[in-house]
PDB file of C-alpha atoms in Angstrom:
ATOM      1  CA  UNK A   1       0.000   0.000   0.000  1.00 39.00           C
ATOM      2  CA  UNK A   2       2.130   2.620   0.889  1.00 39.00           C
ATOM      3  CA  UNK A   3       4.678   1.678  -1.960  1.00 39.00           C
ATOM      4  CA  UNK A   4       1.645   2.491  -4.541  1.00 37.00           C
ATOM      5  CA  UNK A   5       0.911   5.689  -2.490  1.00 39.00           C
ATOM      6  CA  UNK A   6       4.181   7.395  -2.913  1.00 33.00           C
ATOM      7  CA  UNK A   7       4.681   6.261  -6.439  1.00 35.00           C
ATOM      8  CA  UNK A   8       1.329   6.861  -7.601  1.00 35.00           C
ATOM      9  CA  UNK A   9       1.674  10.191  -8.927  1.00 34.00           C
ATOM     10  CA  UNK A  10      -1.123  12.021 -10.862  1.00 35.00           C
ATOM     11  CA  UNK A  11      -1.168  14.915 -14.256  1.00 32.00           C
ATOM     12  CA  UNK A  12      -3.635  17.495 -14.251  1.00 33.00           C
ATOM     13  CA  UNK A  13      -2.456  19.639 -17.364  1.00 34.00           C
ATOM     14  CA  UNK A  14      -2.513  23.250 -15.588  1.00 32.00           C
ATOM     15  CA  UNK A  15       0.158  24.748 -18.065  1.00 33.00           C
ATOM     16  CA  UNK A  16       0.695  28.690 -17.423  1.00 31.00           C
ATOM     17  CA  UNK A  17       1.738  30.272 -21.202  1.00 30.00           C
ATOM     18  CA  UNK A  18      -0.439  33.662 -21.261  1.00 31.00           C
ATOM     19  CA  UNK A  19       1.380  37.177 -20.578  1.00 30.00           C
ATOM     20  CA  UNK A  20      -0.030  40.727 -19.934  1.00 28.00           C
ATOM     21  CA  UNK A  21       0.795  44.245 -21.470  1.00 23.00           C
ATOM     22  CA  UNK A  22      -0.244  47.233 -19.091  1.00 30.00           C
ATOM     23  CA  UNK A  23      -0.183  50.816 -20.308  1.00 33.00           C
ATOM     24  CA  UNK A  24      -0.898  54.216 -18.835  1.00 33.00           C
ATOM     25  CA  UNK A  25      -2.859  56.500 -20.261  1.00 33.00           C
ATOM     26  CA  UNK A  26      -3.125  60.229 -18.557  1.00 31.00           C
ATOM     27  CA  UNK A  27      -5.878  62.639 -19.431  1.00 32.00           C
ATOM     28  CA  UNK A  28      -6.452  66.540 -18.307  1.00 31.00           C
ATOM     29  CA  UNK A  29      -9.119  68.671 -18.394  1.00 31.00           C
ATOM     30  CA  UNK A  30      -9.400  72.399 -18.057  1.00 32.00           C
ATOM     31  CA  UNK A  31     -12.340  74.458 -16.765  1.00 32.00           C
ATOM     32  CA  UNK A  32     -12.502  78.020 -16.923  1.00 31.00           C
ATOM     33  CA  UNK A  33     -14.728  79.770 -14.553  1.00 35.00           C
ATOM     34  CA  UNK A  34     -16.421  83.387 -16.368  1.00 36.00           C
ATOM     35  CA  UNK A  35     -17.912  86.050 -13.610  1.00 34.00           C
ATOM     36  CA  UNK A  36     -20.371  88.563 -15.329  1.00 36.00           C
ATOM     37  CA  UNK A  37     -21.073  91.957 -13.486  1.00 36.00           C
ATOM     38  CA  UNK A  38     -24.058  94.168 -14.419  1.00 36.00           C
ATOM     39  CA  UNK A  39     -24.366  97.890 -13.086  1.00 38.00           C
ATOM     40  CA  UNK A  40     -28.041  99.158 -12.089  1.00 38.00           C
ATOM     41  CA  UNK A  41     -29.034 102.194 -13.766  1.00 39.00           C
ATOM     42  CA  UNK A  42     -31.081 104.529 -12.204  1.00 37.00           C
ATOM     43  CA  UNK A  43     -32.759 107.796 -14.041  1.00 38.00           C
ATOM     44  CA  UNK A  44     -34.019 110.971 -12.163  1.00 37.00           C
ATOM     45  CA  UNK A  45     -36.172 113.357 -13.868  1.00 37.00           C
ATOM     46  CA  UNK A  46     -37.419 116.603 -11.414  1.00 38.00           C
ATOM     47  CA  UNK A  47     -40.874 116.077 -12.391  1.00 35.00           C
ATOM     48  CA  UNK A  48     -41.907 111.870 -12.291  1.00 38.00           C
ATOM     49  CA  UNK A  49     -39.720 108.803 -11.434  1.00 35.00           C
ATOM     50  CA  UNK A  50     -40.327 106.508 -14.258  1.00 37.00           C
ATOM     51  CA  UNK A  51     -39.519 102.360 -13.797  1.00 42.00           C
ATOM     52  CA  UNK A  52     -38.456 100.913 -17.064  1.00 39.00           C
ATOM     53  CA  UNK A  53     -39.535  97.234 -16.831  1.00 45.00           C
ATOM     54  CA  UNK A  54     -36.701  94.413 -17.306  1.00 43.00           C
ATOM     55  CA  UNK A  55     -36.905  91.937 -19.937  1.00 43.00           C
ATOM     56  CA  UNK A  56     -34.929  88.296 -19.358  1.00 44.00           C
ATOM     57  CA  UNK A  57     -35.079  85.995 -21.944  1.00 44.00           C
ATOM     58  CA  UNK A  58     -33.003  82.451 -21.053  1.00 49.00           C
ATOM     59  CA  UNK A  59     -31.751  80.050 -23.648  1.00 49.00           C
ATOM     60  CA  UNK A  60     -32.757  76.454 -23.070  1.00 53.00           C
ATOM     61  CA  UNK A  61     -29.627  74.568 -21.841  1.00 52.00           C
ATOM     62  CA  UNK A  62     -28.927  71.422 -23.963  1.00 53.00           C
ATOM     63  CA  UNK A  63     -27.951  68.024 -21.597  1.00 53.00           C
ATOM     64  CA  UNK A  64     -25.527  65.602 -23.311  1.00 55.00           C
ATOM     65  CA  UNK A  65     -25.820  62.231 -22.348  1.00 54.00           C
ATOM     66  CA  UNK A  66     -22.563  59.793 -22.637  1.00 56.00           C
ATOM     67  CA  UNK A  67     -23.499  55.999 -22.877  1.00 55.00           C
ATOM     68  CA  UNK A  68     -20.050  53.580 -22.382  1.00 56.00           C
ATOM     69  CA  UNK A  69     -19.756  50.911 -24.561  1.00 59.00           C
ATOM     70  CA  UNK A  70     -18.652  48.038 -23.060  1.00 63.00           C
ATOM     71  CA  UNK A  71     -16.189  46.720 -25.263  1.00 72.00           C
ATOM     72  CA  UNK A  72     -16.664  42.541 -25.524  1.00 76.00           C
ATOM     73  CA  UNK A  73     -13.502  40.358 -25.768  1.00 81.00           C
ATOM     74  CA  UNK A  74     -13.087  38.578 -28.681  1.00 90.00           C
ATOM     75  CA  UNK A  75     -13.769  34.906 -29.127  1.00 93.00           C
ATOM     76  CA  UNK A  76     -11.285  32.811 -30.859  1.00 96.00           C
ATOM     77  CA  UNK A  77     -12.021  29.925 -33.100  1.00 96.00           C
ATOM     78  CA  UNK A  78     -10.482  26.800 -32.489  1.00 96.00           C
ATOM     79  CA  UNK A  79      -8.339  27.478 -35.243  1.00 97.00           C
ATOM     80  CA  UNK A  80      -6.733  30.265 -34.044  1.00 97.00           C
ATOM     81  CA  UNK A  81      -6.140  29.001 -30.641  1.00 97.00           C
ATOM     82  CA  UNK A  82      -4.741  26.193 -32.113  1.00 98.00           C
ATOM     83  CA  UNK A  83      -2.246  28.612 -34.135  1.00 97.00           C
ATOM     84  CA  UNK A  84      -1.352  30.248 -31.007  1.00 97.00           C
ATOM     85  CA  UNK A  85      -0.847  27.076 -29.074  1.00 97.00           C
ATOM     86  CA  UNK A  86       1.579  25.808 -31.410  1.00 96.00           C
ATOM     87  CA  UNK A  87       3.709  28.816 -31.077  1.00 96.00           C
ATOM     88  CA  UNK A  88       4.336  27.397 -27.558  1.00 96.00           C
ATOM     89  CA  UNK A  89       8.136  25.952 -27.948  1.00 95.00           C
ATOM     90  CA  UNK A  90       9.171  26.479 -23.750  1.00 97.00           C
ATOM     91  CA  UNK A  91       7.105  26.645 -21.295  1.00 97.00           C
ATOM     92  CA  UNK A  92       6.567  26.135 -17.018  1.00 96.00           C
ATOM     93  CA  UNK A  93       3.436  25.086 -15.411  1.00 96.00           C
ATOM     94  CA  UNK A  94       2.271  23.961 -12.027  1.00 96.00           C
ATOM     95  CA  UNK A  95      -0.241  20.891 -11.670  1.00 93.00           C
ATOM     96  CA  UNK A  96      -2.227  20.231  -8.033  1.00 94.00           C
ATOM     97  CA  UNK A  97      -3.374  16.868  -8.099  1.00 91.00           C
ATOM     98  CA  UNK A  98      -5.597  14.830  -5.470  1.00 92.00           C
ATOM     99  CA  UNK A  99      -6.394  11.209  -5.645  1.00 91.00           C
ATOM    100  CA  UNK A 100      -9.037   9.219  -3.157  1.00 92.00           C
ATOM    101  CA  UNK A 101      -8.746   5.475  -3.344  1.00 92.00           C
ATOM    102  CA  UNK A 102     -11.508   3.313  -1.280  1.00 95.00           C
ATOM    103  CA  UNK A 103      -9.394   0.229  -0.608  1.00 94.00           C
ATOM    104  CA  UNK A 104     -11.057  -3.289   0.019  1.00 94.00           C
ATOM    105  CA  UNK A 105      -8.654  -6.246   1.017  1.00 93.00           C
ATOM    106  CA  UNK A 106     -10.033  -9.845  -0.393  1.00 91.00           C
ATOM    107  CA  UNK A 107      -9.001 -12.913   0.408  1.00 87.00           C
ATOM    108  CA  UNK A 108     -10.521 -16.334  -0.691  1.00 84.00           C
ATOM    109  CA  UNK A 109     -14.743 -15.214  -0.352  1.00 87.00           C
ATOM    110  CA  UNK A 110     -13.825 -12.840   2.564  1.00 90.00           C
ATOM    111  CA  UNK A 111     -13.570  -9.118   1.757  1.00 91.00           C
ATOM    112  CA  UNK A 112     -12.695  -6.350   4.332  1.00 91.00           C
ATOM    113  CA  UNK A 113     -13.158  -2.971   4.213  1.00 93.00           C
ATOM    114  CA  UNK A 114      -9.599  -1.176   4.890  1.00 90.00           C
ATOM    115  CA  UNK A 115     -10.107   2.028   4.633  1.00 92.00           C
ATOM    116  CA  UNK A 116      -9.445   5.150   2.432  1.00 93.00           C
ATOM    117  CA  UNK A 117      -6.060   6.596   0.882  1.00 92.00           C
ATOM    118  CA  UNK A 118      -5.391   9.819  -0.395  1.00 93.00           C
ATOM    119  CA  UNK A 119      -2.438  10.974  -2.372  1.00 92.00           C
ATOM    120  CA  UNK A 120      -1.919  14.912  -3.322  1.00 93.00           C
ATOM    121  CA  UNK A 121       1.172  16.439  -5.258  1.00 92.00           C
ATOM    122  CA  UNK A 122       2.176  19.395  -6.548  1.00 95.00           C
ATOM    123  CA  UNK A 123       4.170  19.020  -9.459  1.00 94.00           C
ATOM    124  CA  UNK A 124       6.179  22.160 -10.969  1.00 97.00           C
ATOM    125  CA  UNK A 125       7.863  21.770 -14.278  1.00 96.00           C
ATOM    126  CA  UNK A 126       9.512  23.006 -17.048  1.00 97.00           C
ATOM    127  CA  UNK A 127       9.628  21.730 -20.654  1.00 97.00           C
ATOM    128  CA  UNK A 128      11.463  22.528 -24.107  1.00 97.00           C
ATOM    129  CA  UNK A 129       9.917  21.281 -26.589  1.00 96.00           C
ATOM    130  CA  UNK A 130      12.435  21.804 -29.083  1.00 96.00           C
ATOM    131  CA  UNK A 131      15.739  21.111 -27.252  1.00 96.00           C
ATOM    132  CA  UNK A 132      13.396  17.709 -25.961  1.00 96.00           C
ATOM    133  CA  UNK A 133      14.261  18.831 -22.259  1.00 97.00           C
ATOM    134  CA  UNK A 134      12.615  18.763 -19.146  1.00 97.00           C
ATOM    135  CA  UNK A 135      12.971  19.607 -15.849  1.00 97.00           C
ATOM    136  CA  UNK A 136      10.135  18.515 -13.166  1.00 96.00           C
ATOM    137  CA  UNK A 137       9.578  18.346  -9.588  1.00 97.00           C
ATOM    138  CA  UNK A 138       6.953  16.845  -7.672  1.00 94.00           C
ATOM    139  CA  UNK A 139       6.066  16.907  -4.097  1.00 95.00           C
ATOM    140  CA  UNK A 140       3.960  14.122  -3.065  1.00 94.00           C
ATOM    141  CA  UNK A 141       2.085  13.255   0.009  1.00 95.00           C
ATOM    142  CA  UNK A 142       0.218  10.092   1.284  1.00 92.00           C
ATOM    143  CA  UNK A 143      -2.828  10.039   4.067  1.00 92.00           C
ATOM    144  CA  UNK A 144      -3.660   8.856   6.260  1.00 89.00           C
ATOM    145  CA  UNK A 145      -0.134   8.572   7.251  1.00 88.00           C
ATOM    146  CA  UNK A 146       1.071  11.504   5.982  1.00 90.00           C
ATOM    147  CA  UNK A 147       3.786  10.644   4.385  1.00 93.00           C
ATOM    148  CA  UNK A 148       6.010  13.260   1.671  1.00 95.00           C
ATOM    149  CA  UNK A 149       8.329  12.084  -0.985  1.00 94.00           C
ATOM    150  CA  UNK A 150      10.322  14.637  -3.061  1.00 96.00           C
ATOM    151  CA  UNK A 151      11.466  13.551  -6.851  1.00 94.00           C
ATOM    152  CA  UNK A 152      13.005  15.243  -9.063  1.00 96.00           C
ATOM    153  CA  UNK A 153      13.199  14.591 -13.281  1.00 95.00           C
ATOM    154  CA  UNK A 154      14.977  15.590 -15.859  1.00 97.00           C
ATOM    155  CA  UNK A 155      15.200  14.937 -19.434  1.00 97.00           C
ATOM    156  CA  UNK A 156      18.209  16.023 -21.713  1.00 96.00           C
ATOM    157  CA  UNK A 157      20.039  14.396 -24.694  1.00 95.00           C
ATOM    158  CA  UNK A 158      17.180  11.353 -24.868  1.00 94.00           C
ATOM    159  CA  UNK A 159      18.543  10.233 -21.210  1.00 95.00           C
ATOM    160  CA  UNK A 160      16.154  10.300 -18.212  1.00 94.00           C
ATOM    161  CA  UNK A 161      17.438  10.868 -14.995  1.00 96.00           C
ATOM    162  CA  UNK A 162      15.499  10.509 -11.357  1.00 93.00           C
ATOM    163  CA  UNK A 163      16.446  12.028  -7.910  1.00 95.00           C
ATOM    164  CA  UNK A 164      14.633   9.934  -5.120  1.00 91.00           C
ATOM    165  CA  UNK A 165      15.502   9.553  -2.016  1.00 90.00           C
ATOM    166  CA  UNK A 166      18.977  11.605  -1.691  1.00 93.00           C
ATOM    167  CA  UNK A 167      20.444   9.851  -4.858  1.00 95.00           C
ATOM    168  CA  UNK A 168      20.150  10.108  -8.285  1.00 96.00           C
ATOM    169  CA  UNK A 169      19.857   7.264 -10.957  1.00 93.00           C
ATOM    170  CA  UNK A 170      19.947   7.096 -14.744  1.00 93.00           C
ATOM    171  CA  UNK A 171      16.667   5.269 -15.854  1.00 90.00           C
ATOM    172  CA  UNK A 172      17.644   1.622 -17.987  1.00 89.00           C
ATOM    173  CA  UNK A 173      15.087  -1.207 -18.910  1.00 84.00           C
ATOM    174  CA  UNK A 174      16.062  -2.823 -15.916  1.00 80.00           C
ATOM    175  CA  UNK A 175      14.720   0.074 -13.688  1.00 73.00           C
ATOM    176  CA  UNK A 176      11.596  -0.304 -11.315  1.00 65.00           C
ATOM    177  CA  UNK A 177       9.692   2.152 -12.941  1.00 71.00           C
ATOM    178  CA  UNK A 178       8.942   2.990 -16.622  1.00 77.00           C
ATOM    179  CA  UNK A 179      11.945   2.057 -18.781  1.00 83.00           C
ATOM    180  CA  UNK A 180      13.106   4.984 -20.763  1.00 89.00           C
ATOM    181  CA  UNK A 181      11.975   4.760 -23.995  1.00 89.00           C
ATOM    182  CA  UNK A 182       8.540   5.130 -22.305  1.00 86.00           C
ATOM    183  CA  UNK A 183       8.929   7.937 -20.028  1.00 88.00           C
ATOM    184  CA  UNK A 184       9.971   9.661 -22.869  1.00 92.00           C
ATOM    185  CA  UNK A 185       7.052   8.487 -25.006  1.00 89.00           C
ATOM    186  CA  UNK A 186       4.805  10.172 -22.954  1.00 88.00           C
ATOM    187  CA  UNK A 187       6.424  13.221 -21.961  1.00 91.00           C
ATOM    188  CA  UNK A 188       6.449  14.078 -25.240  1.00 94.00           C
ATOM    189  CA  UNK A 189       2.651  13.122 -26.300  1.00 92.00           C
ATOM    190  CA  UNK A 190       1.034  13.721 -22.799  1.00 92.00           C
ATOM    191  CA  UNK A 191       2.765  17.133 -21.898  1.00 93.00           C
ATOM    192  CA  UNK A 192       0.238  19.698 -21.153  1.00 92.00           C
ATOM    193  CA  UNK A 193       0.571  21.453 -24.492  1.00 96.00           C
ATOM    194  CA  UNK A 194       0.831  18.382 -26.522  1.00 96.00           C
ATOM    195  CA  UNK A 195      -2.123  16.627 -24.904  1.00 96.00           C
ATOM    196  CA  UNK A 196      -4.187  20.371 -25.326  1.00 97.00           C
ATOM    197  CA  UNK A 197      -3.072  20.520 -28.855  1.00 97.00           C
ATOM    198  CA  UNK A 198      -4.489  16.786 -29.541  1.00 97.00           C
ATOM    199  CA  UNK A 199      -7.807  16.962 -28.031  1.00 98.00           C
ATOM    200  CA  UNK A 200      -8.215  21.260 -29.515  1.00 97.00           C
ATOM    201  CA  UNK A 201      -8.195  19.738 -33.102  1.00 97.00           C
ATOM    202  CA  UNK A 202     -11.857  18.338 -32.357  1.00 96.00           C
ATOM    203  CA  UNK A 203     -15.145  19.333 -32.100  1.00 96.00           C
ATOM    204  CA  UNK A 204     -15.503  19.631 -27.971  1.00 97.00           C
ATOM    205  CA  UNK A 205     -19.322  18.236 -26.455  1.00 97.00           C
ATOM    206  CA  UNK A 206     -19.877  21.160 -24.892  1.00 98.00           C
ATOM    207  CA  UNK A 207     -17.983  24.574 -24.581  1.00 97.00           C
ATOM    208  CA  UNK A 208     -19.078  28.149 -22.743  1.00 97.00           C
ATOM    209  CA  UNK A 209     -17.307  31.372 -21.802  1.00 96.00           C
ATOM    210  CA  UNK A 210     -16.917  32.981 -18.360  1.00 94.00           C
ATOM    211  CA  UNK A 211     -15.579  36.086 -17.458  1.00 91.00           C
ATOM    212  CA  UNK A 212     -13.670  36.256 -20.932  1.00 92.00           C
ATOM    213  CA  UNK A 213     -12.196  32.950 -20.542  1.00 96.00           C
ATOM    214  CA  UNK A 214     -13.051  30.228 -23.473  1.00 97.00           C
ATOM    215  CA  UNK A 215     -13.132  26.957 -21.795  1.00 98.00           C
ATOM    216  CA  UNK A 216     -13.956  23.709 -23.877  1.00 98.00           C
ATOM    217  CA  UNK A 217     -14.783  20.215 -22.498  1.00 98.00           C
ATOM    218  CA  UNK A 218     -14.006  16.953 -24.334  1.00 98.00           C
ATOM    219  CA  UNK A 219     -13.935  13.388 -22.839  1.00 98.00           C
ATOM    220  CA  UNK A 220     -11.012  11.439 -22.609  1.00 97.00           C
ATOM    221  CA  UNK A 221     -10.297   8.247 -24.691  1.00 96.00           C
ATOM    222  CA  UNK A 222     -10.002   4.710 -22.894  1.00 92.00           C
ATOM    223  CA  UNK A 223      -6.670   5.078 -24.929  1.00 93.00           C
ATOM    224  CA  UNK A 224      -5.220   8.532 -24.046  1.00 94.00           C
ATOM    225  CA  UNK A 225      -6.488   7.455 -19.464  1.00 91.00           C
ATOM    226  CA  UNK A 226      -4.753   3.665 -20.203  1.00 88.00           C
ATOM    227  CA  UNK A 227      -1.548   5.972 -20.838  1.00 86.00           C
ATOM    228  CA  UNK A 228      -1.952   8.410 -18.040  1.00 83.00           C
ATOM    229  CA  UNK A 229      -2.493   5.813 -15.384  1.00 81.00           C
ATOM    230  CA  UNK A 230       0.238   4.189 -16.899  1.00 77.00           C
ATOM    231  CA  UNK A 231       2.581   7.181 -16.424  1.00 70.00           C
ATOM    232  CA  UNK A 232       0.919   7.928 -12.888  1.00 68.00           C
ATOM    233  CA  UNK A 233       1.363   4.054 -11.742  1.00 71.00           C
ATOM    234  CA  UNK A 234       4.929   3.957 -13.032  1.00 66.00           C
ATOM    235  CA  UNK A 235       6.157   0.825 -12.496  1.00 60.00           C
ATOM    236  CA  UNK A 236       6.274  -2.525 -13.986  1.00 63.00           C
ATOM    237  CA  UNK A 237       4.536  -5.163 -11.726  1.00 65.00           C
ATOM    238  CA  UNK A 238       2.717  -7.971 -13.554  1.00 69.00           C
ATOM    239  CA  UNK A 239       0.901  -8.546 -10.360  1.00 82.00           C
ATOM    240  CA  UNK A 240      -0.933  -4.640 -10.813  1.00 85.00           C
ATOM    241  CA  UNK A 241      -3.437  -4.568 -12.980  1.00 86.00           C
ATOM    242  CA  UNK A 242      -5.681  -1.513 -13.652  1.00 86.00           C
ATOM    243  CA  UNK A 243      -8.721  -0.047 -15.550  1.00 91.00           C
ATOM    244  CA  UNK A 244      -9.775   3.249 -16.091  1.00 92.00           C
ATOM    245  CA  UNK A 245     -12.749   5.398 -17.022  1.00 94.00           C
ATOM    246  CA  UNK A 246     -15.364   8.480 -17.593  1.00 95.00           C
ATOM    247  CA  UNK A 247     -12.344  10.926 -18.337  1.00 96.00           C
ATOM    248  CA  UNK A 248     -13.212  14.694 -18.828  1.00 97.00           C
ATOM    249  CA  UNK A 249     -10.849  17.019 -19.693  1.00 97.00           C
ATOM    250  CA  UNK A 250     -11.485  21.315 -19.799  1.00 98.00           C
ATOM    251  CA  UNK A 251      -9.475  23.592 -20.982  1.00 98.00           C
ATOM    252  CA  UNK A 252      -9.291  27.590 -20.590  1.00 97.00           C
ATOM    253  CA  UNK A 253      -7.937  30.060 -22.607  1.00 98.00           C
ATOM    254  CA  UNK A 254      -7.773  33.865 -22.271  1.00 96.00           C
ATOM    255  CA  UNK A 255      -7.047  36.613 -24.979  1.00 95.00           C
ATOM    256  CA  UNK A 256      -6.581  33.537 -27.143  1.00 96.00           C
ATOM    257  CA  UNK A 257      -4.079  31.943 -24.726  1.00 96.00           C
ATOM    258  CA  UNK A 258      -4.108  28.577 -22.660  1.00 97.00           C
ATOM    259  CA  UNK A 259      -4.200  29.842 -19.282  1.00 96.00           C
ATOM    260  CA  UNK A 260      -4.936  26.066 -17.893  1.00 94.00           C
ATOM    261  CA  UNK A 261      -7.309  22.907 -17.425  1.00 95.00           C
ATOM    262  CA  UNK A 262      -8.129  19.849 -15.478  1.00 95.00           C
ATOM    263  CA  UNK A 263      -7.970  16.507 -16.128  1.00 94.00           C
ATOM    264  CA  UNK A 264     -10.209  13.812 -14.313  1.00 94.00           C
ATOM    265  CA  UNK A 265     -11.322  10.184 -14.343  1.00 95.00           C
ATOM    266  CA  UNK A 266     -12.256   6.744 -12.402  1.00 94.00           C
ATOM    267  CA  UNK A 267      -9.523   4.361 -11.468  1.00 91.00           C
ATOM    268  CA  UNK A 268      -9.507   0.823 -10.307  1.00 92.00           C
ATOM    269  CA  UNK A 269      -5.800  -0.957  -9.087  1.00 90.00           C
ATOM    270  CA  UNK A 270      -5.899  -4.577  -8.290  1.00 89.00           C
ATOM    271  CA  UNK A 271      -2.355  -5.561  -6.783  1.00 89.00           C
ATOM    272  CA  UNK A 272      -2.288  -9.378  -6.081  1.00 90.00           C
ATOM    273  CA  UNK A 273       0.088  -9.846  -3.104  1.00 88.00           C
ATOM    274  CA  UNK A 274       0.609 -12.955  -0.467  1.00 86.00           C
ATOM    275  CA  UNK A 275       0.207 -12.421   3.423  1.00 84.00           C
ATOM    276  CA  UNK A 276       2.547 -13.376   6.209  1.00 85.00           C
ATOM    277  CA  UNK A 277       1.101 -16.960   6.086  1.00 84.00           C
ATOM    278  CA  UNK A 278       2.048 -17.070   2.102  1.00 85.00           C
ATOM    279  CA  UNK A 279      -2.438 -16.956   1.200  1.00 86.00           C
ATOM    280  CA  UNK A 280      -2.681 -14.851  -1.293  1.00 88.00           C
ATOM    281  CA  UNK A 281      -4.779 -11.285  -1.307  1.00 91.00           C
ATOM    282  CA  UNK A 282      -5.874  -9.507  -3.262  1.00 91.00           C
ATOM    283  CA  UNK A 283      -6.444  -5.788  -2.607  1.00 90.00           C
ATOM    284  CA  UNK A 284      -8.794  -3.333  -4.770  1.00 90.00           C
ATOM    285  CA  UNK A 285      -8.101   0.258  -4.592  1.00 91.00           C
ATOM    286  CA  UNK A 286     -10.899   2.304  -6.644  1.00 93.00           C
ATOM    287  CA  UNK A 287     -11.367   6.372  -6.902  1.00 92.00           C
ATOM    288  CA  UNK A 288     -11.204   9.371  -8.832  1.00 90.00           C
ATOM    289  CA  UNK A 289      -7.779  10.940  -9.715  1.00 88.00           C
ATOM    290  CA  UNK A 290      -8.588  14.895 -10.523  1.00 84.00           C
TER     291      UNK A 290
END
């Protein structure tokens, strides 16, 4: 149990790529106050007094109203956030993950209850995808326990290299986790701009806007999850078996950028294992990784 806690890491595809331009613009205005001063005139004649009536005669004032226009932000097509999103060679992101995993122990026609695990990370990464270089660290921790485990990855020159534990190691096809040629597989086709890119090019089930940001929901192929988990599990064990489904993925952009998105889906782990007595039991982990 707690060996598939620590290693079971999760994605959520929160990549940061959008920057801001501020400007300031300064505006004066003038007013110019005008006094007007009238003299009385007064006439005296020896024989009468005579009042010579007043005439006023007011212009109508005019009122201007102002109405703002409130200017809309534009919405992009898929085809030109797809445009933009391809100009994307380097970028960092930060993914939050949280998994919950009801676990049930079985063994022979008995099945216990054991409990729930949770697993959160925080993953914060760069990647070139140019150069073919990445750099990734993830903070992981395991409850009920409480447990935290700090790895580090990086990718450079088609090698994969792991810090775990105080050491690092050069991945082979003999390693405990993913050989190589597969962690590099999917770092390349599951990065958060790759994996955006692939699901952008079709026609989402459902899509709205808030607030200005474009955000489009697709679901995710038994395919596309089967290599997820795959990278999440990480290591080879022909006694874990796993099935996933009901994957949704949404993505947000803003001004026509990705700004981020979350990935989530069901997950089942069966680990077939043998107690102190050598029985063998079976134990069923089954949640939702977000």
């Amino acid at each position: 149990m707690k060996k598939l806690g620590v290693l079971l890491v999760g994605i959520l595809l929160v990549g940061l790529v959008a920057g801001c331009i501020g400007g300031k613009s300064t505006s004066t205005t003038s007013t110019t106050a005008q006094t007007s001063t009238t003299q009385p005139q007064t006439m005296t004649s020896s024989t009468s007094i005579t009042n010579i009536p007043t005439t006023t005669t007011s212009s109508p004032s005019k009122t201007i109203t102002q109405t703002k226009t409130q200017i809309q932000p534009k919405i992009y097509s898929r085809e030109e956030l797809l445009d933009n999103l391809r100009k994307i060679k380097q970028f960092t992101y930060l993914e939050n993950v949280s998994v919950t995993l009801d676990v049930k122990i079985k063994q022979g026609n008995l099945t216990f209850n054991a409990g729930e695990v949770s697993i959160t990370s925080k993953k914060v990464g760069y990647v070139d995808l140019i150069n073919k270089e990445s750099d990734i660290n993830t903070t992981t921790t395991t409850f009920p326990d409480g447990a935290t485990t700090f790895t580090r990855e990086i990718i450079k020159d088609g090698e994969v290299y792991l810090y775990s534990n105080g050491v690092w190691k050069k991945l082979t096809n003999e390693s405990f986790i993913l050989p190589p040629e597969a962690v590099l597989n999917l770092t390349w086709g599951y990065n958060v701009v790759s994996f955006v890119e692939k699901y952008l090019q079709k026609e989402p089930f459902n899509k709205t806007i808030e607030n200005g940001t474009q955000i489009f929901y697709y679901n995710v192929t038994t395919e596309d999850l089967t290599q997820l988990a795959r990278f999440f599990i990480g290591f080879k064990d022909t006694n874990v078996t796993f099935n996933v489904s009901k994957g949704i993925l949404e993505v947000k952009f803003r001004n026509g950028n990705l700004i981020g998105g979350r990935v989530a889906y069901n997950m089942e782990i069966k680990i077939l294992t043998k107690d102190p007595q050598g029985r063998t039991v079976e134990v069923i982990e089954t949640g939702r990784e977000y």
